[in-house]
């Protein structure tokens, strides 16, 4: 439901484009209109950068174009929202209780989903940036959850970079509401880039750095596609 809803709503708030890295030799393409060559192996960890309240919907819409409908790890507070909470639970999405003893349960549920061959979408930064402007910036330091999940399951990591979501919603609450209301008129450009799968190696710190570097590269590709100064300067 979330993927279908995102695919329906995102085109009304912006112009979404998707690019992917080339298919490795011998791999199977999942294809899709405008996204030939996308590869997301079954049971993959999809790691995306997080910049705005709008970007989960944008990433889900992009992934649906590739035929990928992931289990999403998201802030547990969403489960308290009427209707949405029930839908999230029904579809098997995973609540993340930050700074809570229940936080470890999220990794258990994610590992179980991966073992079933389902892709899992994770935001390793652990939260949104505090910046008020609508510009792009590189991801902030990753927390260790992604590396721990990959170490535990051996699942490949597929880096996902998105840019443009801050053009939809960013800043304080009033600006975010205004951005969302005016987005259908402004129709900002949005871009998602899906990188090639990689297997993390080394200790936890090294694995975290590898994942961070891959997601940053994917973000840089997406942001450069939109002509964002931060990506072009890098």
Tab-separated table of C-alpha atoms in Angstrom:
chain	number	residue	atom	x	y	z
A	1	UNK	CA	0.000	0.000	0.000
A	2	UNK	CA	2.768	2.459	0.887
A	3	UNK	CA	4.566	1.794	-2.410
A	4	UNK	CA	1.366	2.150	-4.450
A	5	UNK	CA	0.389	5.311	-2.583
A	6	UNK	CA	3.833	6.820	-3.082
A	7	UNK	CA	3.778	5.988	-6.777
A	8	UNK	CA	0.452	7.802	-7.077
A	9	UNK	CA	1.217	10.852	-4.946
A	10	UNK	CA	4.836	11.672	-5.791
A	11	UNK	CA	4.146	12.642	-9.439
A	12	UNK	CA	1.668	15.229	-8.144
A	13	UNK	CA	4.298	17.030	-6.046
A	14	UNK	CA	7.332	16.896	-8.326
A	15	UNK	CA	9.075	15.523	-11.397
A	16	UNK	CA	10.790	12.296	-10.388
A	17	UNK	CA	13.584	10.726	-12.386
A	18	UNK	CA	15.497	7.549	-11.549
A	19	UNK	CA	18.911	6.281	-12.592
A	20	UNK	CA	20.724	3.078	-11.724
A	21	UNK	CA	24.226	1.691	-11.917
A	22	UNK	CA	24.882	-0.874	-14.633
A	23	UNK	CA	24.033	-4.514	-14.052
A	24	UNK	CA	27.113	-6.533	-13.064
A	25	UNK	CA	28.033	-9.353	-15.438
A	26	UNK	CA	25.747	-12.336	-14.919
A	27	UNK	CA	23.257	-10.450	-12.734
A	28	UNK	CA	19.547	-10.259	-13.433
A	29	UNK	CA	17.945	-6.935	-14.298
A	30	UNK	CA	14.686	-5.960	-12.652
A	31	UNK	CA	14.272	-3.214	-15.254
A	32	UNK	CA	11.300	-0.901	-15.493
A	33	UNK	CA	10.440	2.177	-17.518
A	34	UNK	CA	13.337	4.608	-17.456
A	35	UNK	CA	15.333	2.368	-15.156
A	36	UNK	CA	16.843	-0.381	-17.266
A	37	UNK	CA	19.565	-2.283	-15.490
A	38	UNK	CA	18.457	-1.867	-11.886
A	39	UNK	CA	19.572	-4.701	-9.651
A	40	UNK	CA	18.271	-5.300	-6.148
A	41	UNK	CA	19.072	-8.885	-5.138
A	42	UNK	CA	16.457	-10.647	-2.983
A	43	UNK	CA	17.078	-10.092	0.699
A	44	UNK	CA	19.060	-6.876	0.201
A	45	UNK	CA	19.518	-3.995	2.611
A	46	UNK	CA	18.557	-0.763	0.835
A	47	UNK	CA	20.431	2.112	2.506
A	48	UNK	CA	19.191	5.622	1.662
A	49	UNK	CA	20.143	9.134	2.740
A	50	UNK	CA	17.536	11.004	4.785
A	51	UNK	CA	17.031	14.749	4.285
A	52	UNK	CA	13.306	15.497	4.492
A	53	UNK	CA	9.959	14.182	5.663
A	54	UNK	CA	9.148	13.780	1.966
A	55	UNK	CA	12.020	11.543	0.928
A	56	UNK	CA	10.651	8.150	2.098
A	57	UNK	CA	7.711	8.555	-0.289
A	58	UNK	CA	10.056	9.639	-3.084
A	59	UNK	CA	12.376	6.662	-2.543
A	60	UNK	CA	9.444	4.220	-2.377
A	61	UNK	CA	8.018	5.619	-5.621
A	62	UNK	CA	11.402	5.244	-7.324
A	63	UNK	CA	11.876	1.690	-6.057
A	64	UNK	CA	8.411	0.702	-7.217
A	65	UNK	CA	9.433	1.693	-10.744
A	66	UNK	CA	12.091	-0.972	-10.411
A	67	UNK	CA	9.628	-3.563	-9.179
A	68	UNK	CA	10.956	-3.352	-5.608
A	69	UNK	CA	8.606	-3.025	-2.623
A	70	UNK	CA	10.713	-2.992	0.539
A	71	UNK	CA	10.012	-3.433	4.198
A	72	UNK	CA	10.682	-0.019	5.737
A	73	UNK	CA	12.411	0.638	9.047
A	74	UNK	CA	10.875	3.867	10.372
A	75	UNK	CA	10.410	5.882	13.559
A	76	UNK	CA	8.046	4.081	15.922
A	77	UNK	CA	5.976	7.237	16.396
A	78	UNK	CA	4.386	6.647	12.989
A	79	UNK	CA	2.662	3.560	14.391
A	80	UNK	CA	0.702	5.824	16.758
A	81	UNK	CA	-0.988	7.650	13.868
A	82	UNK	CA	-4.535	6.325	13.295
A	83	UNK	CA	-5.005	4.266	10.115
A	84	UNK	CA	-1.351	4.701	9.114
A	85	UNK	CA	-0.152	2.731	12.115
A	86	UNK	CA	-2.464	-0.175	11.337
A	87	UNK	CA	-1.425	-0.165	7.699
A	88	UNK	CA	2.266	-0.193	8.641
A	89	UNK	CA	1.754	-3.118	10.999
A	90	UNK	CA	-0.354	-5.051	8.501
A	91	UNK	CA	2.312	-4.766	5.795
A	92	UNK	CA	5.147	-5.847	8.059
A	93	UNK	CA	7.070	-2.577	8.234
A	94	UNK	CA	9.402	-2.238	11.194
A	95	UNK	CA	9.101	0.341	14.010
A	96	UNK	CA	12.390	1.673	15.352
A	97	UNK	CA	12.219	2.690	19.028
A	98	UNK	CA	15.172	5.037	19.380
A	99	UNK	CA	16.843	5.381	22.789
A	100	UNK	CA	14.689	2.535	24.068
A	101	UNK	CA	15.432	-1.022	25.149
A	102	UNK	CA	13.109	-2.170	22.352
A	103	UNK	CA	15.497	-0.767	19.727
A	104	UNK	CA	17.184	-4.172	19.309
A	105	UNK	CA	13.856	-5.683	18.266
A	106	UNK	CA	14.004	-3.702	15.036
A	107	UNK	CA	17.165	-5.517	13.957
A	108	UNK	CA	15.580	-8.868	14.830
A	109	UNK	CA	12.563	-8.093	12.651
A	110	UNK	CA	14.761	-6.782	9.835
A	111	UNK	CA	16.919	-9.901	9.918
A	112	UNK	CA	13.799	-12.080	9.712
A	113	UNK	CA	12.534	-10.139	6.690
A	114	UNK	CA	15.890	-10.461	4.944
A	115	UNK	CA	15.941	-14.197	5.586
A	116	UNK	CA	12.556	-14.396	3.831
A	117	UNK	CA	14.100	-12.707	0.792
A	118	UNK	CA	12.403	-9.372	1.343
A	119	UNK	CA	14.408	-6.154	0.796
A	120	UNK	CA	14.661	-3.869	3.827
A	121	UNK	CA	14.955	-0.073	3.559
A	122	UNK	CA	17.013	1.555	6.327
A	123	UNK	CA	18.018	5.147	7.072
A	124	UNK	CA	21.382	4.749	8.742
A	125	UNK	CA	21.765	8.426	9.674
A	126	UNK	CA	19.080	7.886	12.295
A	127	UNK	CA	17.309	11.216	11.868
A	128	UNK	CA	16.777	14.376	9.847
A	129	UNK	CA	19.303	17.224	9.509
A	130	UNK	CA	18.689	20.354	11.555
A	131	UNK	CA	19.375	22.697	8.624
A	132	UNK	CA	16.549	25.092	7.680
A	133	UNK	CA	17.448	25.758	4.032
A	134	UNK	CA	16.283	23.673	1.068
A	135	UNK	CA	19.766	22.961	-0.295
A	136	UNK	CA	21.418	19.549	-0.545
A	137	UNK	CA	24.281	18.394	1.656
A	138	UNK	CA	26.156	15.123	2.025
A	139	UNK	CA	24.752	12.549	4.471
A	140	UNK	CA	25.790	12.866	8.100
A	141	UNK	CA	27.687	10.116	9.916
A	142	UNK	CA	25.972	6.722	9.935
A	143	UNK	CA	25.012	4.906	13.104
A	144	UNK	CA	26.070	1.295	13.541
A	145	UNK	CA	22.703	-0.407	12.959
A	146	UNK	CA	23.235	-0.913	9.239
A	147	UNK	CA	26.656	-2.503	9.734
A	148	UNK	CA	25.337	-4.734	12.514
A	149	UNK	CA	22.440	-5.906	10.342
A	150	UNK	CA	24.740	-6.657	7.400
A	151	UNK	CA	27.225	-8.434	9.668
A	152	UNK	CA	24.499	-10.545	11.238
A	153	UNK	CA	22.769	-11.571	7.988
A	154	UNK	CA	25.457	-11.360	5.317
A	155	UNK	CA	22.952	-9.437	3.176
A	156	UNK	CA	24.269	-7.243	0.354
A	157	UNK	CA	23.815	-3.488	0.690
A	158	UNK	CA	22.288	-1.470	-2.147
A	159	UNK	CA	23.076	2.266	-1.778
A	160	UNK	CA	20.245	4.639	-2.645
A	161	UNK	CA	20.827	8.366	-3.073
A	162	UNK	CA	17.952	10.824	-3.306
A	163	UNK	CA	18.001	14.560	-3.939
A	164	UNK	CA	15.303	17.189	-4.246
A	165	UNK	CA	13.119	16.121	-1.313
A	166	UNK	CA	14.118	19.257	0.598
A	167	UNK	CA	12.583	21.271	-2.228
A	168	UNK	CA	9.266	19.729	-1.183
A	169	UNK	CA	9.548	19.980	2.610
A	170	UNK	CA	12.296	21.506	4.751
A	171	UNK	CA	12.721	24.080	7.498
A	172	UNK	CA	10.340	24.742	10.383
A	173	UNK	CA	6.822	23.357	10.597
A	174	UNK	CA	5.238	26.343	8.839
A	175	UNK	CA	7.714	26.182	5.958
A	176	UNK	CA	7.245	22.442	5.614
A	177	UNK	CA	3.485	22.803	5.399
A	178	UNK	CA	3.805	25.652	2.903
A	179	UNK	CA	6.256	23.621	0.834
A	180	UNK	CA	3.947	20.630	0.710
A	181	UNK	CA	0.906	22.745	-0.212
A	182	UNK	CA	2.721	24.603	-3.015
A	183	UNK	CA	4.652	21.605	-4.372
A	184	UNK	CA	1.916	20.583	-6.858
A	185	UNK	CA	2.212	24.052	-8.407
A	186	UNK	CA	6.006	24.329	-8.232
A	187	UNK	CA	6.623	20.680	-9.187
A	188	UNK	CA	10.302	20.596	-8.127
A	189	UNK	CA	12.723	18.193	-9.780
A	190	UNK	CA	13.438	15.050	-7.757
A	191	UNK	CA	16.012	12.379	-8.482
A	192	UNK	CA	16.846	8.958	-7.034
A	193	UNK	CA	19.971	7.001	-7.950
A	194	UNK	CA	20.312	3.303	-7.098
A	195	UNK	CA	23.903	2.116	-6.845
A	196	UNK	CA	25.392	-1.317	-7.403
A	197	UNK	CA	25.061	-3.876	-4.570
A	198	UNK	CA	28.101	-4.335	-2.350
A	199	UNK	CA	29.122	-6.735	0.386
A	200	UNK	CA	30.470	-5.050	3.501
A	201	UNK	CA	33.693	-6.449	4.964
A	202	UNK	CA	35.942	-5.739	7.925
A	203	UNK	CA	35.039	-4.746	11.451
A	204	UNK	CA	31.929	-2.752	12.320
A	205	UNK	CA	33.578	0.637	11.926
A	206	UNK	CA	34.970	-0.305	8.513
A	207	UNK	CA	31.608	-1.690	7.380
A	208	UNK	CA	29.892	1.504	8.487
A	209	UNK	CA	32.420	3.591	6.567
A	210	UNK	CA	31.979	1.461	3.438
A	211	UNK	CA	28.194	1.858	3.530
A	212	UNK	CA	28.490	5.587	4.204
A	213	UNK	CA	30.818	6.060	1.257
A	214	UNK	CA	28.544	4.138	-1.118
A	215	UNK	CA	25.403	6.039	-0.074
A	216	UNK	CA	27.277	9.348	-0.292
A	217	UNK	CA	28.380	8.493	-3.837
A	218	UNK	CA	24.774	7.629	-4.752
A	219	UNK	CA	23.562	10.900	-3.210
A	220	UNK	CA	26.245	12.838	-5.096
A	221	UNK	CA	25.069	11.301	-8.380
A	222	UNK	CA	21.442	12.198	-7.622
A	223	UNK	CA	22.242	15.744	-6.483
A	224	UNK	CA	24.521	16.397	-9.455
A	225	UNK	CA	21.671	15.310	-11.746
A	226	UNK	CA	19.683	18.230	-10.290
A	227	UNK	CA	22.621	20.635	-10.558
A	228	UNK	CA	22.900	21.014	-6.786
A	229	UNK	CA	25.981	23.120	-5.869
A	230	UNK	CA	27.083	20.827	-3.028
A	231	UNK	CA	27.385	17.846	-5.375
A	232	UNK	CA	28.919	19.797	-8.248
A	233	UNK	CA	31.570	21.269	-5.948
A	234	UNK	CA	32.501	17.791	-4.680
